[in-house]
Amino acid sequence: MAASSVCSVDPILKISQGEGRRFLVSLFDELFPEEKDELRTAAPDQDQDKIQIPRLPLSDIDHLDPYPLLNGSPKGPSRKLTQVAAHGAVKQWKPAVLLLNRASKSLVDADFRRIAPKGHHIGEWTGPGDILKVIPGRDPTTFQQTNSYFLLFPNPAYARTYQNYVTKLHRMSQDHTPTSLQSPLPPPPGTILEGEDIHTLLQDYALCPPSQRINIISMFAPYGSTIRRLIEYQGYPQLTEPVDNTGRAVLFWVEGHYPTTNAVRAAIDQDGRERGLPWGSQVGHKYVEKLELPSESPEDSEEREDAEPMAQRRSSRRWIVKLGDENEARRFVRTWHRRDFPLPSDHVRGEKPPIVNAEFLW
């Protein structure tokens, strides 16, 4: 019976020396010599000394460039075709969106991902409920961040799992957060409930204060135009097209003053020269671009800004400053936020300088 079970697997061969030549000997023949003759009798035409190993045809890929992006190989698909295929791929999958309302504007991407349900067998692995992307909600007329967040998931099951898990965490935070002298003590480190460390979960949870009611809503297809654009572009097209600048760009605007794009770029360039390190040196000259909001006409260009009457200039005029990476973008915010904007030489003496606002875009 043991021999028949071994016969069902492929024989393992090894090289042996004999009579001045090398030949292959089956491991099965060495372990079961009494079965060797029976197998050869059952299959007399089978040649035990020769093994036919199929070879892979590699000639078809020998001419391909191993680094097409670095070498600029024209064999790869064009960028336009790639974008069309990416946008069309949205129709082939069924994403789901969760909307978190009345949340803090200080939340970051890690606040949502670190509380995602973990794997059942290995705790460090993400399980069902892993987030595809977190998109902060933004005002459609000013592009400023609001107190809402869109959580994009690859399918409705992941979205529902994350929603139930966050609702459970919020209820636990309400039960274990002391609100008065009569409240029970919070769970100490190492307290296990339903297989999870309650102390660690409560320390990581920061989506909504325990004193408030969490408002996380499921949004499934068919979506409105706003949600469809978020899913199609994986964010806002002002940030993701034609190059994704999410996490390394800054929203720039000036309170009470309406400078031109050239004036904003000149002020930032002057600050870069004074600090000895130009801003946006990795991006290029056009690292400052005027933000086209839905309420504005796209025909307005930089050339027409100087001739535009002051009364017609919108208070919502804003710019996107593209930087090299996230660290430079955050340094830019620390340097420019609530800073005085330099006035032109013909300004009225004693006039209070306008204030700059800078917001990190992620």
Coordinates of C-alpha atoms in Angstrom, one line a residue, residues 51-253:
I51 CA 13.9 12.6 -19.0
Q52 CA 12.2 15.0 -21.4
I53 CA 12.3 18.5 -19.8
P54 CA 10.2 21.1 -21.7
R55 CA 12.0 24.4 -22.4
L56 CA 10.4 27.8 -22.1
P57 CA 10.4 29.8 -25.3
L58 CA 12.3 33.0 -24.3
S59 CA 13.0 34.3 -27.8
D60 CA 9.8 36.3 -27.9
I61 CA 10.9 38.6 -25.0
D62 CA 14.6 38.9 -25.7
H63 CA 14.0 42.2 -27.6
L64 CA 12.1 43.9 -24.8
D65 CA 13.6 46.9 -23.0
P66 CA 14.1 46.0 -19.3
Y67 CA 13.7 49.6 -18.3
P68 CA 11.2 51.2 -20.7
L69 CA 10.4 54.1 -18.5
L70 CA 14.0 55.1 -17.8
N71 CA 15.2 54.6 -21.3
G72 CA 12.2 56.2 -23.0
S73 CA 11.3 53.1 -25.0
P74 CA 8.5 53.7 -27.4
K75 CA 7.4 50.0 -27.2
G76 CA 5.3 50.7 -24.1
P77 CA 1.7 52.1 -24.2
S78 CA 1.4 55.8 -24.4
R79 CA 0.4 57.9 -21.4
K80 CA -2.9 58.8 -23.0
L81 CA -3.8 55.1 -23.6
T82 CA -2.8 54.3 -20.0
Q83 CA -5.1 57.0 -18.6
V84 CA -8.0 55.9 -20.8
A85 CA -7.5 52.3 -19.6
A86 CA -7.3 53.3 -16.0
H87 CA -10.4 55.4 -16.2
G88 CA -12.2 52.7 -18.0
A89 CA -11.2 50.1 -15.5
V90 CA -13.5 51.7 -12.9
K91 CA -16.4 50.2 -14.7
Q92 CA -15.0 46.7 -14.2
W93 CA -15.1 46.8 -10.4
K94 CA -17.6 47.8 -7.8
P95 CA -16.1 50.2 -5.3
A96 CA -17.8 51.4 -2.2
V97 CA -17.5 54.6 -0.3
L98 CA -17.9 55.5 3.4
L99 CA -18.6 59.1 4.3
L100 CA -17.4 60.3 7.8
N101 CA -19.1 63.5 8.8
R102 CA -18.5 65.9 11.8
A103 CA -14.9 64.8 12.2
S104 CA -11.8 66.8 13.1
K105 CA -9.9 68.5 10.3
S106 CA -6.6 67.4 11.9
L107 CA -7.0 63.7 11.1
V108 CA -4.4 62.1 8.8
D109 CA -4.4 59.0 6.6
A110 CA -2.8 56.9 9.4
D111 CA -5.6 57.6 11.8
F112 CA -8.0 55.7 9.5
R113 CA -5.7 52.8 8.5
R114 CA -4.3 51.9 11.9
I115 CA -7.7 50.9 13.2
A116 CA -8.6 48.8 10.2
P117 CA -9.5 45.2 11.1
K118 CA -6.4 43.0 11.3
G119 CA -6.0 39.5 10.0
H120 CA -7.4 36.6 12.0
H121 CA -4.2 34.6 12.0
I122 CA -1.4 37.2 11.8
G123 CA -2.1 40.4 13.6
E124 CA 0.1 42.6 11.5
W125 CA -1.7 41.6 8.3
T126 CA -4.7 43.7 7.1
G127 CA -7.9 41.8 6.8
P128 CA -11.3 42.5 5.2
G129 CA -11.9 46.2 5.7
D130 CA -8.6 47.5 4.4
I131 CA -9.0 51.0 3.0
L132 CA -8.1 51.7 -0.6
K133 CA -7.7 55.5 -0.2
V134 CA -8.7 58.3 2.2
I135 CA -9.9 61.5 0.5
P136 CA -10.6 64.6 2.7
G137 CA -13.7 66.4 1.8
R138 CA -13.2 69.9 0.3
D139 CA -15.4 72.8 -0.3
P140 CA -16.3 73.0 -4.0
T141 CA -15.9 76.8 -4.2
T142 CA -12.8 77.4 -2.0
F143 CA -11.2 74.0 -2.1
Q144 CA -10.6 74.2 1.7
Q145 CA -10.8 71.1 3.7
T146 CA -14.1 70.4 5.5
N147 CA -14.9 68.2 8.4
S148 CA -15.8 65.2 6.3
Y149 CA -13.8 62.3 4.8
F150 CA -14.4 59.9 1.9
L151 CA -13.1 56.4 2.5
L152 CA -12.7 54.4 -0.7
F153 CA -12.9 50.6 -0.6
P154 CA -12.5 48.0 -3.4
N155 CA -15.9 46.4 -2.7
P156 CA -19.0 46.8 -0.5
A157 CA -18.1 44.0 1.8
Y158 CA -14.9 45.7 2.9
A159 CA -16.8 49.0 3.4
R160 CA -19.4 47.3 5.5
T161 CA -16.8 45.5 7.6
Y162 CA -14.9 48.7 8.3
Q163 CA -18.1 50.6 9.2
N164 CA -19.2 47.9 11.7
Y165 CA -15.7 47.8 13.2
V166 CA -15.5 51.6 13.6
T167 CA -19.0 51.7 15.1
K168 CA -17.9 49.0 17.6
L169 CA -14.7 50.9 18.5
H170 CA -16.6 54.1 19.1
R171 CA -19.1 52.3 21.4
M172 CA -16.2 50.8 23.3
S173 CA -14.5 54.2 23.7
Q174 CA -17.8 55.6 25.1
D175 CA -18.0 52.7 27.6
H176 CA -14.4 52.9 28.8
T177 CA -13.8 56.7 28.8
P178 CA -14.4 58.2 32.3
T179 CA -16.8 61.1 32.3
S180 CA -17.1 61.7 36.1
L181 CA -15.6 60.6 39.4
Q182 CA -18.1 57.7 39.5
S183 CA -17.0 56.4 36.1
P184 CA -15.1 53.1 36.1
L185 CA -11.4 53.2 35.5
P186 CA -10.2 52.8 31.9
P187 CA -8.9 49.3 31.0
P188 CA -5.2 48.9 31.8
P189 CA -2.7 47.8 29.2
G190 CA -3.0 44.1 28.4
T191 CA -6.8 43.9 28.9
I192 CA -8.1 41.4 26.4
L193 CA -11.7 41.5 25.2
E194 CA -12.9 39.3 22.3
G195 CA -9.3 38.5 21.5
E196 CA -8.2 42.2 21.2
D197 CA -6.2 44.5 23.5
I198 CA -8.8 47.1 24.5
H199 CA -6.2 49.5 25.8
T200 CA -4.3 49.6 22.5
L201 CA -7.5 49.9 20.5
L202 CA -8.7 52.9 22.5
Q203 CA -5.3 54.5 22.3
D204 CA -5.3 54.2 18.5
Y205 CA -8.9 55.3 17.9
A206 CA -9.2 59.1 17.2
L207 CA -11.9 59.4 14.5
C208 CA -14.6 60.9 16.8
P209 CA -14.6 62.0 20.4
P210 CA -16.4 59.7 22.8
S211 CA -18.7 62.5 23.8
Q212 CA -20.1 62.8 20.3
R213 CA -22.2 60.4 18.1
I214 CA -20.2 59.1 15.2
N215 CA -21.7 59.7 11.8
I216 CA -20.3 57.3 9.2
I217 CA -22.5 56.6 6.2
S218 CA -22.4 53.9 3.6
M219 CA -22.5 55.1 0.0
F220 CA -23.1 52.5 -2.7
A221 CA -23.7 52.6 -6.5
P222 CA -25.2 54.4 -8.3
Y223 CA -23.2 57.4 -7.2
G224 CA -23.6 61.1 -7.9
S225 CA -21.3 63.0 -10.2
T226 CA -19.1 64.2 -7.3
I227 CA -18.5 60.7 -5.9
R228 CA -18.0 59.3 -9.4
R229 CA -15.2 61.8 -10.1
L230 CA -13.6 61.0 -6.8
I231 CA -13.6 57.3 -7.7
E232 CA -12.4 57.8 -11.2
Y233 CA -9.5 60.1 -10.4
Q234 CA -8.7 58.6 -7.0
G235 CA -9.2 62.1 -5.5
Y236 CA -9.7 65.5 -6.9
P237 CA -8.6 66.1 -10.5
Q238 CA -7.1 69.4 -9.6
L239 CA -4.5 67.4 -7.6
T240 CA -4.3 64.1 -9.5
E241 CA -4.2 65.3 -13.1
P242 CA -2.1 65.1 -15.1
V243 CA 0.4 64.1 -12.4
D244 CA -0.7 63.0 -8.9
N245 CA 0.5 65.7 -6.5
T246 CA -1.5 64.5 -3.5
G247 CA 0.7 64.7 -0.3
R248 CA 3.2 67.1 -1.8
A249 CA 1.2 70.2 -2.7
V250 CA -0.1 73.3 -0.8
L251 CA -3.2 75.4 -1.2
F252 CA -2.2 79.0 -1.1
W253 CA -4.4 82.1 -0.8

